[in-house]
Coordinates of C-alpha atoms and ligand atoms in Angstrom, one line a residue:
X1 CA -9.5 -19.8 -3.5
X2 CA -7.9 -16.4 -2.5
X3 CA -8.7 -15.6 1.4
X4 CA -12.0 -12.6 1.1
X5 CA -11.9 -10.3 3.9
X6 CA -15.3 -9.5 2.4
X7 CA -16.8 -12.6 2.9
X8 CA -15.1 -14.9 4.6
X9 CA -15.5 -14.5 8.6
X10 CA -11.9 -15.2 9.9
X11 CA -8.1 -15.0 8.4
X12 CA -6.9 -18.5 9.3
X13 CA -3.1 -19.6 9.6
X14 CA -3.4 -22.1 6.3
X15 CA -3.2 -20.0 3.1
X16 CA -1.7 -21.1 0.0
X17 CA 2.0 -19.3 -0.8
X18 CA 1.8 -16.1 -3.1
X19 CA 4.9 -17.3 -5.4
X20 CA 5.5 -13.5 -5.9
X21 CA 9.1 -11.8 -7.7
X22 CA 9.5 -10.8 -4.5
X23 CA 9.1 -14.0 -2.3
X24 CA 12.1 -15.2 -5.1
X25 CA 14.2 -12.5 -5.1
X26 CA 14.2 -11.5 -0.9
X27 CA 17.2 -13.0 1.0
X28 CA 15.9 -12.2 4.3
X29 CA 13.6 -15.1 4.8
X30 CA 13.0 -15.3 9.0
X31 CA 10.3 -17.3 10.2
X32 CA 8.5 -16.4 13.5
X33 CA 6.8 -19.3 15.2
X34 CA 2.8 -19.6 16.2
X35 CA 2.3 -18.6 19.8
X36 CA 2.0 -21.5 22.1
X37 CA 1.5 -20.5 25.6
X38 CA -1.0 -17.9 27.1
X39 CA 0.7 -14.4 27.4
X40 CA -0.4 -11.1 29.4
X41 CA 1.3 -8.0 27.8
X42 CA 0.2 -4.0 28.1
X43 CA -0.1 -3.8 24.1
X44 CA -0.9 -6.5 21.6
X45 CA -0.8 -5.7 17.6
X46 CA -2.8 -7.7 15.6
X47 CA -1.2 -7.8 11.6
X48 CA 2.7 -7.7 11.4
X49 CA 2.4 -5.3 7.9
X50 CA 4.2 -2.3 7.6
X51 CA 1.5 -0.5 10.3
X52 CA 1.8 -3.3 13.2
X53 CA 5.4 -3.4 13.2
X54 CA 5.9 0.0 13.2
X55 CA 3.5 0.3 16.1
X56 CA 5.4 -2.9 17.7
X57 CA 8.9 -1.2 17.3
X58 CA 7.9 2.5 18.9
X59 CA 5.8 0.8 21.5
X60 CA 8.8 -1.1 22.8
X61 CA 11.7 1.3 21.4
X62 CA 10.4 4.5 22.6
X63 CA 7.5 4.0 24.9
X64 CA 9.4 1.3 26.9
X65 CA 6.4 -0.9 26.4
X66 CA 5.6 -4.6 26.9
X67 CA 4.3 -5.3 23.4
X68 CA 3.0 -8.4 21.3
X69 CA 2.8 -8.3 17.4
X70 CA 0.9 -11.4 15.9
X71 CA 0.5 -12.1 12.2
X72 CA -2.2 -14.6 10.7
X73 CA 0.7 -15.8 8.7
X74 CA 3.9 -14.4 8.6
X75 CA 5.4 -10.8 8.8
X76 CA 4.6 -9.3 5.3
X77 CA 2.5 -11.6 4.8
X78 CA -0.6 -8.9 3.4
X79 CA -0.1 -6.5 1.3
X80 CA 3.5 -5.3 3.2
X81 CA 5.2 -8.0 1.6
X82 CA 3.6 -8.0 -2.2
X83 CA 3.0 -4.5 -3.7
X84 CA 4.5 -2.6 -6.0
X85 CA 7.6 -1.0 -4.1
X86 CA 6.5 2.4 -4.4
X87 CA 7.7 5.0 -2.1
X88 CA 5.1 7.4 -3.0
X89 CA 4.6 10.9 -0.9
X90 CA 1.1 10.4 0.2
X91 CA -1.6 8.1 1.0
X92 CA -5.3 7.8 0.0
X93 CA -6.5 9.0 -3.5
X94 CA -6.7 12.8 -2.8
X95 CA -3.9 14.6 -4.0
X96 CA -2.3 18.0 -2.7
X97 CA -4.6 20.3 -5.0
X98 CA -7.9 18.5 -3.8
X99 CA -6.6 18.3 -0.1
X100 CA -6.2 22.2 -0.6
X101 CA -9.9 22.5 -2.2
X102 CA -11.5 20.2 0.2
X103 CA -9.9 21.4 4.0
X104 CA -7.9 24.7 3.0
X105 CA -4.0 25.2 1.6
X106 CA -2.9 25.3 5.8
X107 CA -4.2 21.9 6.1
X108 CA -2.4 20.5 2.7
X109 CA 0.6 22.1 3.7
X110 CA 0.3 19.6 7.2
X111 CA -0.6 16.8 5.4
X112 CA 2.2 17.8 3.0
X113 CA 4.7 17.9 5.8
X114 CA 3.3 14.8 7.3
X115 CA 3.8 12.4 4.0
X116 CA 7.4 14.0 3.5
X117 CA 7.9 12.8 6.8
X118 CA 6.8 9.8 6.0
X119 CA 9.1 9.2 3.1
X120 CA 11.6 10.5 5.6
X121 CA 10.7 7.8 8.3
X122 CA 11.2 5.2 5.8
X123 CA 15.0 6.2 4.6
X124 CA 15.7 6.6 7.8
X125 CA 14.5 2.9 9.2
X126 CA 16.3 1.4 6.2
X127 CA 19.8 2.9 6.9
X128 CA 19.6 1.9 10.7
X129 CA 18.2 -1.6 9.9
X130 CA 20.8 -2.1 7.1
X131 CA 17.5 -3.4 5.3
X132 CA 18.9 -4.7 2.3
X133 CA 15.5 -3.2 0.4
X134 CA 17.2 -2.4 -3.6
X135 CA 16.1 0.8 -3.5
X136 CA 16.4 2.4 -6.9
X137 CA 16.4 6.3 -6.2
X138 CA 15.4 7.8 -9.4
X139 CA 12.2 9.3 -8.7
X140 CA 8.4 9.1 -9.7
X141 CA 6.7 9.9 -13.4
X142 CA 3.6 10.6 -13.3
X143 CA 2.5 10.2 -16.8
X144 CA -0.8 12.1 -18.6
X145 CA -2.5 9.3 -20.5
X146 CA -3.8 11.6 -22.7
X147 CA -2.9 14.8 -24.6
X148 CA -5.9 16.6 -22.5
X149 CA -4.3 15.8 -19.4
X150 CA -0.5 17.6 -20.5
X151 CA -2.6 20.6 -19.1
X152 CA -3.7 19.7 -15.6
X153 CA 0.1 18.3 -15.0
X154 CA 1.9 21.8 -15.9
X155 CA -1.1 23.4 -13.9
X156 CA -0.3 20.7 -10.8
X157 CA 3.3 21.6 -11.7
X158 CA 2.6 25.6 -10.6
X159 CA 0.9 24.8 -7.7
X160 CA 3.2 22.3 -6.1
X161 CA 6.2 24.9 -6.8
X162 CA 4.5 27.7 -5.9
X163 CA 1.9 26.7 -2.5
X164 CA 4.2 24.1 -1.5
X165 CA 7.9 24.5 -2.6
X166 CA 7.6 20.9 -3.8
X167 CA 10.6 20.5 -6.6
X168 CA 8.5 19.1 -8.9
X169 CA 9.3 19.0 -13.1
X170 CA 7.0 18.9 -16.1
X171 CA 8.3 16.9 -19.0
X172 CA 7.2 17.0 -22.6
X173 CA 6.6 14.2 -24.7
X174 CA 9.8 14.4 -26.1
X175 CA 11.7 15.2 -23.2
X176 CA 9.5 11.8 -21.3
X177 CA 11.2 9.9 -25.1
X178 CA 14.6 11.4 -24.2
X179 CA 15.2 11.2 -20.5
X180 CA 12.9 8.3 -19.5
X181 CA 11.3 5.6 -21.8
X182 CA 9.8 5.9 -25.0
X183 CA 6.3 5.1 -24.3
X184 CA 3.4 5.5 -26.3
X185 CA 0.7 6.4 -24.4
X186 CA 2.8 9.3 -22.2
X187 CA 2.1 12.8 -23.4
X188 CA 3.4 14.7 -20.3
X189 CA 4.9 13.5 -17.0
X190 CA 5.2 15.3 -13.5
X191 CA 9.0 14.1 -11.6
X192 CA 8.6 13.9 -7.8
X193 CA 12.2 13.5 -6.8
X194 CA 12.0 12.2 -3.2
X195 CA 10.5 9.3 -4.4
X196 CA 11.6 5.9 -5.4
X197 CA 10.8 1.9 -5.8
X198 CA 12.4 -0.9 -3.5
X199 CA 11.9 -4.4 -2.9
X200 CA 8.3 -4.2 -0.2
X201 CA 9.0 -7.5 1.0
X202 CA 12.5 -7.4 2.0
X203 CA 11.2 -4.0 3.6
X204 CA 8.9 -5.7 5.8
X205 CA 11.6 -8.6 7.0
X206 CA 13.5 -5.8 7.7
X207 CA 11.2 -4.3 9.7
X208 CA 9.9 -6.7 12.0
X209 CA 14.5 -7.4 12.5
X210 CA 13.8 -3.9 13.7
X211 CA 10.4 -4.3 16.1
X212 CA 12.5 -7.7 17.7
X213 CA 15.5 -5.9 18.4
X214 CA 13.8 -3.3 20.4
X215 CA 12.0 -5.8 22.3
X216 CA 8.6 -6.3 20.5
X217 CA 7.5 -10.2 20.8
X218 CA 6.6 -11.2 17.3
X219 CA 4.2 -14.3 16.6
X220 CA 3.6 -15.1 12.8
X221 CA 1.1 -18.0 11.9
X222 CA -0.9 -16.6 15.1
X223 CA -4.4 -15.3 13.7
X224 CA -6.7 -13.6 16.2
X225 CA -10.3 -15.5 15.9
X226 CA -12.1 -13.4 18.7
X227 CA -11.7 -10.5 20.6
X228 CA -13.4 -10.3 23.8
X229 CA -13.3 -7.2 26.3
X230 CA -11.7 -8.2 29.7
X231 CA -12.5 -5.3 32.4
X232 CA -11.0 -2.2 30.5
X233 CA -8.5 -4.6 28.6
X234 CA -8.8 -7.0 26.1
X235 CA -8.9 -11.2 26.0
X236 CA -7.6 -11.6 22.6
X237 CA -7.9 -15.8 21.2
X238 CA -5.4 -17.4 19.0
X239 CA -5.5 -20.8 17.7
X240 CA -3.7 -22.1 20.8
X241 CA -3.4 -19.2 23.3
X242 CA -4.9 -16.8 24.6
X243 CA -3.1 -13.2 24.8
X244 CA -4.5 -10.5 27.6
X245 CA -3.6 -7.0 26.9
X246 CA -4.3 -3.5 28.2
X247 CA -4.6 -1.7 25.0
X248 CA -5.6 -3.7 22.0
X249 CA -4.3 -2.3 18.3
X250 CA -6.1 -3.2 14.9
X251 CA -3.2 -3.3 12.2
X252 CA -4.9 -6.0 10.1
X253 CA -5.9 -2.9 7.5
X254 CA -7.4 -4.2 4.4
X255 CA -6.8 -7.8 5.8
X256 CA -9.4 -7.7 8.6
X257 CA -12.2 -10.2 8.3
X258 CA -16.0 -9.5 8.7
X259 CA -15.9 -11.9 11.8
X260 CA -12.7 -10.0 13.5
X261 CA -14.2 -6.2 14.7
X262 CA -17.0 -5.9 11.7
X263 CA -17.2 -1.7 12.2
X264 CA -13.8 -1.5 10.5
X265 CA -14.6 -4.1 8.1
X266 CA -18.3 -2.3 6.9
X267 CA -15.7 0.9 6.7
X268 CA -12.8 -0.3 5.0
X269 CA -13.7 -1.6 1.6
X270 CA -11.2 -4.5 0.7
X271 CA -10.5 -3.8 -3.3
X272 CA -7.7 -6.0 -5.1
X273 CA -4.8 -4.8 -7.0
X274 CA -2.9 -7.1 -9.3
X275 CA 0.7 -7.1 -10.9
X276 CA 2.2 -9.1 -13.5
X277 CA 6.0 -9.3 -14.1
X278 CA 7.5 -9.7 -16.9
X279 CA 10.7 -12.2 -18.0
X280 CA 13.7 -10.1 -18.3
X281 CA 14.0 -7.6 -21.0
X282 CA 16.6 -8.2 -23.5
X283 CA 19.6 -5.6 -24.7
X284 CA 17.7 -4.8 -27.6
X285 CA 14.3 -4.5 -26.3
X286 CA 16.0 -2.2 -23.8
X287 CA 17.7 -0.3 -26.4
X288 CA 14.4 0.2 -28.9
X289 CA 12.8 1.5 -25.3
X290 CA 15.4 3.8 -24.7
X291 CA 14.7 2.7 -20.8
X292 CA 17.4 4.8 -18.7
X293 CA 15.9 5.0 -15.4
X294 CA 14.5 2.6 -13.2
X295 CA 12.0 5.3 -12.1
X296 CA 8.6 4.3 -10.6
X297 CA 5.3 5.4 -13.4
X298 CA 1.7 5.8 -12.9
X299 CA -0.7 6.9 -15.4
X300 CA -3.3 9.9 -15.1
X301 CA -6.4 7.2 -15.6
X302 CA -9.1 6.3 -12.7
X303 CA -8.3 3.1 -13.1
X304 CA -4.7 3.3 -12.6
X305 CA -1.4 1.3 -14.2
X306 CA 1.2 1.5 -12.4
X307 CA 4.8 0.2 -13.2
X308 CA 8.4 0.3 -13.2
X309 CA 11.7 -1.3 -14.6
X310 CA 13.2 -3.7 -12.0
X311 CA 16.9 -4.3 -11.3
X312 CA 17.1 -7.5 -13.2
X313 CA 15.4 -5.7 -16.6
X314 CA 11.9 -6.9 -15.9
X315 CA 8.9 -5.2 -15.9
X316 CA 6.1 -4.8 -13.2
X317 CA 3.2 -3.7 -14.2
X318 CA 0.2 -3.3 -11.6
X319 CA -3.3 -2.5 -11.9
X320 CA -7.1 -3.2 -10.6
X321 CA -7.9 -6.8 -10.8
X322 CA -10.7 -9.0 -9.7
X323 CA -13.4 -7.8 -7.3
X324 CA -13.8 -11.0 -5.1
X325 CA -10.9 -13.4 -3.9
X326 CA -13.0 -16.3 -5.9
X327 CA -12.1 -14.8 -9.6
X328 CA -8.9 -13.0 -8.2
X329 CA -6.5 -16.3 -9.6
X330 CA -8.5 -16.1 -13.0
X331 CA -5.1 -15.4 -16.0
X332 CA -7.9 -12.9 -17.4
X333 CA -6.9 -10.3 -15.4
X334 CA -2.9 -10.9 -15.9
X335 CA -3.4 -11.0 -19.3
X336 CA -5.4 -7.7 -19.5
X337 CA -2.4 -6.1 -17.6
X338 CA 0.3 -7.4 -20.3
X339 CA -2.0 -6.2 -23.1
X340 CA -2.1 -2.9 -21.8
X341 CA 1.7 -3.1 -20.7
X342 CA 2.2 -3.9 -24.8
X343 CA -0.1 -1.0 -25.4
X344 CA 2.3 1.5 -23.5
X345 CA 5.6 0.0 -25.0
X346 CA 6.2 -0.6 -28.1
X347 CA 8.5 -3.8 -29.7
X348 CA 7.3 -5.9 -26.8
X349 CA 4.9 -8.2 -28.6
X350 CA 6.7 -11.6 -27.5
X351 CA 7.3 -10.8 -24.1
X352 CA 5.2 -13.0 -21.7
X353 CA 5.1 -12.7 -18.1
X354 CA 6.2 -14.8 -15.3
X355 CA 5.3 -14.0 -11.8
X356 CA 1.2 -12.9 -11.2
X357 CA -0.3 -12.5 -7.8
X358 CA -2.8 -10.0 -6.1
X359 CA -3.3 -8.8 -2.3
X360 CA -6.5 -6.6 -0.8
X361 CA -5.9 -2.8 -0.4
X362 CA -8.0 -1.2 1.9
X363 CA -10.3 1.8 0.4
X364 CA -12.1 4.2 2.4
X365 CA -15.4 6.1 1.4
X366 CA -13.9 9.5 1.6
X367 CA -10.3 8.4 0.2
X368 CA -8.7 9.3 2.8
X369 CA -7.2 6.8 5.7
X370 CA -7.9 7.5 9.6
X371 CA -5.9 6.5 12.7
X372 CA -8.4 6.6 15.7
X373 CA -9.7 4.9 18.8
X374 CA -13.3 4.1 18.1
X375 CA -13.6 2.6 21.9
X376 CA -11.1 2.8 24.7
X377 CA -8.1 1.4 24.6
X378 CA -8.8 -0.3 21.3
X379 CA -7.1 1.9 18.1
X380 CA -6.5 1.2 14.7
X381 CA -4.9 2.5 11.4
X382 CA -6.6 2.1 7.8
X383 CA -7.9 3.0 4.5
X384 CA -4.8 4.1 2.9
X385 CA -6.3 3.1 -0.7
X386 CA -3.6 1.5 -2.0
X387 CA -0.9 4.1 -1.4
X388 CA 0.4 2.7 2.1
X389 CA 4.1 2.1 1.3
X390 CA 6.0 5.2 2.8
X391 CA 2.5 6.7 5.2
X392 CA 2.4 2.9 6.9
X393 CA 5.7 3.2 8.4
X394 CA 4.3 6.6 10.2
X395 CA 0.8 5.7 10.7
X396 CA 2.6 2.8 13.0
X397 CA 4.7 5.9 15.1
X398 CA 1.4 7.9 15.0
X399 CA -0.8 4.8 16.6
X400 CA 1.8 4.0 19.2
X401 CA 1.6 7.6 19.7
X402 CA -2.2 7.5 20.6
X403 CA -1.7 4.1 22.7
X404 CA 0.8 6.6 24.7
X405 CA -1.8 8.8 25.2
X406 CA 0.7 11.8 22.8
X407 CA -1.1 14.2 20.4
X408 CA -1.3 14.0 17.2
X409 CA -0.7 16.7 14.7
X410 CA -3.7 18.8 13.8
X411 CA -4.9 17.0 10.3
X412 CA -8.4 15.2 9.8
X413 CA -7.2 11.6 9.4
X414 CA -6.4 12.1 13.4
X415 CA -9.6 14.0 14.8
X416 CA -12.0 11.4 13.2
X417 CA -13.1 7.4 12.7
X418 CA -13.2 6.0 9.1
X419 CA -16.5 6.8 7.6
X420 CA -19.0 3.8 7.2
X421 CA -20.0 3.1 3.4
X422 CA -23.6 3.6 3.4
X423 CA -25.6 0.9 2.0
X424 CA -22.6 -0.9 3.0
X425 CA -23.9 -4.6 2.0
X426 CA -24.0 -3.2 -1.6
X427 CA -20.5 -1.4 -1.8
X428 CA -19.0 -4.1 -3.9
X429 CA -22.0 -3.4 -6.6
X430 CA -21.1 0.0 -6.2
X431 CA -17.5 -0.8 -6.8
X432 CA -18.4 -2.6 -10.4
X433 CA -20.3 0.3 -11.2
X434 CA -17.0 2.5 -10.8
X435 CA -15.0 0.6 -12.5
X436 CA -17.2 0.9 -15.7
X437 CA -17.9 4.5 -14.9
X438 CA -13.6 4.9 -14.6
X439 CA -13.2 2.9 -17.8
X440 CA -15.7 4.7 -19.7
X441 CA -13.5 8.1 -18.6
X442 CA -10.6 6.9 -19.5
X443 CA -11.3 5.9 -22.5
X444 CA -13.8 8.4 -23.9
X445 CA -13.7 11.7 -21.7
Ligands
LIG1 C1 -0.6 -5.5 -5.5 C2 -0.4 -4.3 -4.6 C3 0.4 -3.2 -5.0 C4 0.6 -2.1 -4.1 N1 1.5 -1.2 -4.5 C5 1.8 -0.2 -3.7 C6 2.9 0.7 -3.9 O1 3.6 0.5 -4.9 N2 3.1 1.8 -3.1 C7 2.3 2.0 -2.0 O2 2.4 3.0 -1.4 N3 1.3 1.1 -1.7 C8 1.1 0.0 -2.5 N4 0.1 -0.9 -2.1 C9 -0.5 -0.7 -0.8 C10 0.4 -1.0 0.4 O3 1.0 -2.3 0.2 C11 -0.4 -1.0 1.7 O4 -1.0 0.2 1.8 C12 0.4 -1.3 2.9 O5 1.3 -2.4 2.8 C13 -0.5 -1.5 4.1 O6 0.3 -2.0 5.2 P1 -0.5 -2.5 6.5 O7 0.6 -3.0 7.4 O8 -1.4 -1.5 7.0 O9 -1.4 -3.7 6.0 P2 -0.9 -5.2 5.5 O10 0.4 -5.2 5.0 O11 -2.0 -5.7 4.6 O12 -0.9 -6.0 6.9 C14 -2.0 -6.5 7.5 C15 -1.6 -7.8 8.2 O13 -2.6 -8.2 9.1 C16 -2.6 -9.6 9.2 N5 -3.9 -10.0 9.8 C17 -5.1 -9.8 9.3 N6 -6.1 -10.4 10.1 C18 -5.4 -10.9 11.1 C19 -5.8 -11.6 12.3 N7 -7.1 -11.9 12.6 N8 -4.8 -12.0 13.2 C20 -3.5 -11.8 12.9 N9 -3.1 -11.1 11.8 C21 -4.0 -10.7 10.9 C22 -2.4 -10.1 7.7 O14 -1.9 -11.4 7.7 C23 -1.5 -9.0 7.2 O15 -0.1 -9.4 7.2 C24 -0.1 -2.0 -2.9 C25 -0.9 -3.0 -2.5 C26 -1.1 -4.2 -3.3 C27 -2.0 -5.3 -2.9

């Protein structure tokens, strides 16, 4: 049964293997040992993801720190190391039009800025790791489901050229047949050029290379059980050792369990997302697609698909999937993804898939993530709602800049805590009420 942050009260060391594309396909395969002897250090990161190491390798790179990074598992092992490989600019579910609405066009211009930066962060850590990541640089689609949506992309379109000097195109359905993929069910598509898909796991690997060479200690199968205040520090207990630290950081996102620090738990609502892969396409299914770029595709829908063509001609295709870790291995939801794969492209009726696996993003109640330190010395990054690929790696710089006592820049997700979910014992009834609410939409509105 699939670890449930939800329910279960601790993240222990013995979980069964995801068996993901990615596990197959990554080279870089380094195991860090469980922590065996009791440790005093000024910083200890708890989750080696994308945000811990991150943290990890500022703390020691530029803050000179003595820092600790532990993983339940092993670096990668949460989401990090089994999404989608999308370099998305952004996190959280508001986009740059409802950012604008919601706290002014200054503001969306910052957080604007702050995700291209992002974006920017990651290239950057790729080239000086050498991180051997695939990345395949041929931009985002983001595709109108429907013919009503064609609209609200060319009006997106404006307004990211216009408030924001964001290159963005609008296709046509001919020009998405022509230039992309034929698909059936696109009738418009947005292109975001500074974004791309790579492999996420050999992205993490890479990463914690990174954190070790500028002197972060990294622990994998080393999951924190209890945290106990020590003074104005921290007595932090692993399976065998105990760490002390001065500052404690909370990187275990999504992955945190209800026993671990429950306020970030009863405000982070763990909510699965599932991907299929497909076996290789052949020449002639290729052909019939007309598939020329291995660009990244979401639809327009509430309930999202997302998917791209890999560099071995297979298919991933991702999209909501079970609400508890108990149903998550149930084939009923890979299936449901490859029949709504078929629905999108046509000629694909034989193609099965053979890779299916989930992990737990972490979804805040106002969509947007936070970085904050709800008590002193104790900070954490979260909520990113399943779009954490690219913000993670600065969310890491950004907490290791509030450990260093630094200011932040002047955006909400930095002046604030993550808001708790009220009747938060009843959010995951709340969460099978949106998903037929969001299927409903998408179908008839
Ligand atoms: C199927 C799927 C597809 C996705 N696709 C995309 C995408 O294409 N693009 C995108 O932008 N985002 C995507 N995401 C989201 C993205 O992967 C995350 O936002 C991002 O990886 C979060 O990184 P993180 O380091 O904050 O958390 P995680 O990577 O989840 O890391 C948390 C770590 O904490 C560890 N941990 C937890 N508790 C403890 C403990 N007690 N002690 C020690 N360690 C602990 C866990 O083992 C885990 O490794 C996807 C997510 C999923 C699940």
């Amino acid at each position: 049964m699939m670890y449930d942050p939800y329910v279960d009260s601790e993240l222990t060391n013995c979980q069964p293997d995801i068996a993901s594309y990615w596990q197959a396909v990554t080279s870089e395969q380094t195991y860090y040992p469980q922590l065996g002897q009791d440790l005093n250090c000024d910083t200890l990161v708890i989750g080696a993801g994308y945000t811990g190491l991150n943290c990890g390798y500022e703390l020691a790179k530029r803050q000179q720190r003595d820092v600790i990074v532990i993983d339940a598992l092993q670096p990668g092992w949460g989401c990090s190391g089994r999404n989608g490989g999308f370099v998305l600019r952004g996190t959280g579910r508001l986009g740059l039009s409802q950012l604008a609405a919601k706290f002014g066009l200054d503001t969306a211009r910052l957080f604007h800025q702050e995700y291209g930066e992002a974006i920017a962060r990651v290239n950057h850590l790729i080239s000086e790791g050498d991180i051997d990541c695939q990345p395949q640089a041929a931009g985002y689609y983001k595709l109108a489901h429907k013919a009503n949506m064609a609209k609200d992309l060319a009006s997106q379109a404006s307004l990211l050229q216009q408030e924001f000097g964001y290159q963005v195109r609008y296709l046509n359905k001919s020009q998405i047949s022509g230039q992309v993929v034929n698909h059936q069910q696109a009738f418009a598509a947005l292109h975001f050029p500074d974004c791309y898909g790579l492999n996420p796991l050999a992205l993490a690997k890479g990463y914690a290379r990174l954190a070790v060479q500028a002197g972060a200690q990294l622990y994998g199968q080393t999951p924190a059980s209890l945290i106990q205040r020590d003074g104005t520090g921290f007595k932090v207990h692993t399976p065998q050792a105990i760490i002390t630290a001065r500052n404690l950081v909370l990187a275990s996102n999504a992955y945190t369990a209800k026993g671990l620090y429950p306020a970030l738990n009863s405000s982070c609502l763990p909510v699965l997302s599932s991907v299929i892969v497909t076996e290789p396409l052949n020449s002639g299914q290729l052909q019939q697609l007309n598939w020329q770029l291995n660009s990244i595709m979401m639809d327009t829908r509430t309930l999202k698909y997302y998917y791209r063509l890999l560099p071995d001609n297979r298919i991933l295709f991702g999209g909501r999937g079970a609400i508890t870790g108990k149903a998550a291995a149930d084939p009923v939801y890979a299936r449901r993804l490859l029949a709504a794969l078929k629905h999108c492209f046509a000629g694909l009726e034989q193609l099965n898939y053979q890779y299916q696996w989930s992990g737990w993003v972490g979804v805040s109640f106002d969509d947007l993530p936070r970085i904050h330190s709800p008590e002193p010395n104790l900070f954490y990054a979260a909520g990113y709602c399943g779009s954490g690929l690219s913000y993670s790696a600065l969310a890491g710089k950004r907490l290791a800049q509030l450990v260093a006592g630094e200011a932040l820049p002047a955006l909400p997700i930095y002046q604030t805590g993550l808001p708790v979910f009220p009747m938060t014992a009843f959010r995951r009834q709340g969460q099978q009420l949106y998903y037929q609410w969001g299927r409903f939409k998408d179908h008839f509105l």
